[in-house]
Amino acid sequence: MRTEVAGKVDPRIKYPSYKSFDEFIDVEWLKSLDGYITERIERRLAEQKDTQFYTGPFRLNDQAADRPGSKMVYLSQSTVPDDYYNLDQPKLWEPAAAATEFSELMDFIATLPFKATGRMLIMYDPEGRAVTAHRDHISYDLCHEFIWFRTNLRKPFYLLNEKTGEKQYVESHSAWFDSVNQFHGGDARDGLAFSIRVDGVFSDEFKAHIPVPEYNRASMPSLWACISV
Ligand SMILES: [Fe+2]
């Protein structure tokens, strides 16, 4: 479904934008997990047991692939039927088998500024194909609290303002971004590419630093990014 971004946002917000979380996380620890995660993904590839990533219906271009090639490893699993609107509800998620397999990654995740976690997954593509530009949902008053992060900077990942055509490539190892009022996607790059996304509820102490928009709650990461530079 091709949908125009229609949410009104605080005039201080500019798109594309994202909030780097590198200042809040242990980047050196994250980088040190590169080989560990790569090795385990390669093992899983041989077993071909992971499901395909689906962009959802809100793509920039209707003709672009909604299953562009990435696969997912769920580190947690939902105890109720899959519903995108459950992903930030910790009570509905329990550790999946892969949490044991990726236990060192789970140790790192435990240091992130969450009070509780919900959906946790690794997205990977052995061929590093492009990820179709999309928005995650169109509920402007819903802001998912998540951290997207990666152990290396090889794969180009961008935020896009579809009205101006401007793209902003993420330069950090981690980010929280508005996934509703702007598009996001990835360019192709040869070889295995992966990133991790953890959704949940930020800790109260952490949340105290985050400016809350008066309307269009989904724009919270961009408001923060735009007024903190
Ligand atoms: Fe997405």
PDB file of N, CA and C and ligand atoms in Angstrom, residues 53 55 84 134-136 177 179 184 197, ligand 1:
ATOM      1  N   PHE A  53      11.816 -12.146   6.443  1.00  0.00           N
ATOM      2  CA  PHE A  53      11.388 -10.835   6.913  1.00  0.00           C
ATOM      3  C   PHE A  53      10.346 -10.269   5.949  1.00  0.00           C
ATOM      4  N   THR A  55       8.262  -6.736   5.050  1.00  0.00           N
ATOM      5  CA  THR A  55       8.346  -5.288   5.311  1.00  0.00           C
ATOM      6  C   THR A  55       7.049  -4.729   5.876  1.00  0.00           C
ATOM      7  N   TYR A  84       1.615  -7.322  15.194  1.00  0.00           N
ATOM      8  CA  TYR A  84       2.638  -6.283  15.225  1.00  0.00           C
ATOM      9  C   TYR A  84       2.477  -5.357  16.430  1.00  0.00           C
ATOM     10  N   HIS A 134      10.355   1.284   3.642  1.00  0.00           N
ATOM     11  CA  HIS A 134       9.004   1.088   4.178  1.00  0.00           C
ATOM     12  C   HIS A 134       8.838   1.858   5.477  1.00  0.00           C
ATOM     13  N   ARG A 135       7.589   1.949   5.912  1.00  0.00           N
ATOM     14  CA  ARG A 135       7.288   2.436   7.255  1.00  0.00           C
ATOM     15  C   ARG A 135       6.757   1.234   8.034  1.00  0.00           C
ATOM     16  N   ASP A 136       6.971   1.227   9.338  1.00  0.00           N
ATOM     17  CA  ASP A 136       6.574   0.045  10.100  1.00  0.00           C
ATOM     18  C   ASP A 136       5.074  -0.011  10.339  1.00  0.00           C
ATOM     19  N   PHE A 177      14.710   5.311  15.850  1.00  0.00           N
ATOM     20  CA  PHE A 177      14.234   6.210  14.795  1.00  0.00           C
ATOM     21  C   PHE A 177      12.717   6.171  14.685  1.00  0.00           C
ATOM     22  N   SER A 179       9.769   5.384  12.899  1.00  0.00           N
ATOM     23  CA  SER A 179       9.516   4.398  11.839  1.00  0.00           C
ATOM     24  C   SER A 179       8.141   4.607  11.205  1.00  0.00           C
ATOM     25  N   HIS A 184      12.284   3.875   5.999  1.00  0.00           N
ATOM     26  CA  HIS A 184      13.644   3.383   6.231  1.00  0.00           C
ATOM     27  C   HIS A 184      13.885   2.154   5.374  1.00  0.00           C
ATOM     28  N   ARG A 197      17.213  -5.873  16.447  1.00  0.00           N
ATOM     29  CA  ARG A 197      16.247  -4.893  16.967  1.00  0.00           C
ATOM     30  C   ARG A 197      15.608  -5.460  18.230  1.00  0.00           C
TER      31      ARG A 197
HETATM   32 FE    FE B   1      11.032  -1.585   9.486  1.00  0.00          FE
END
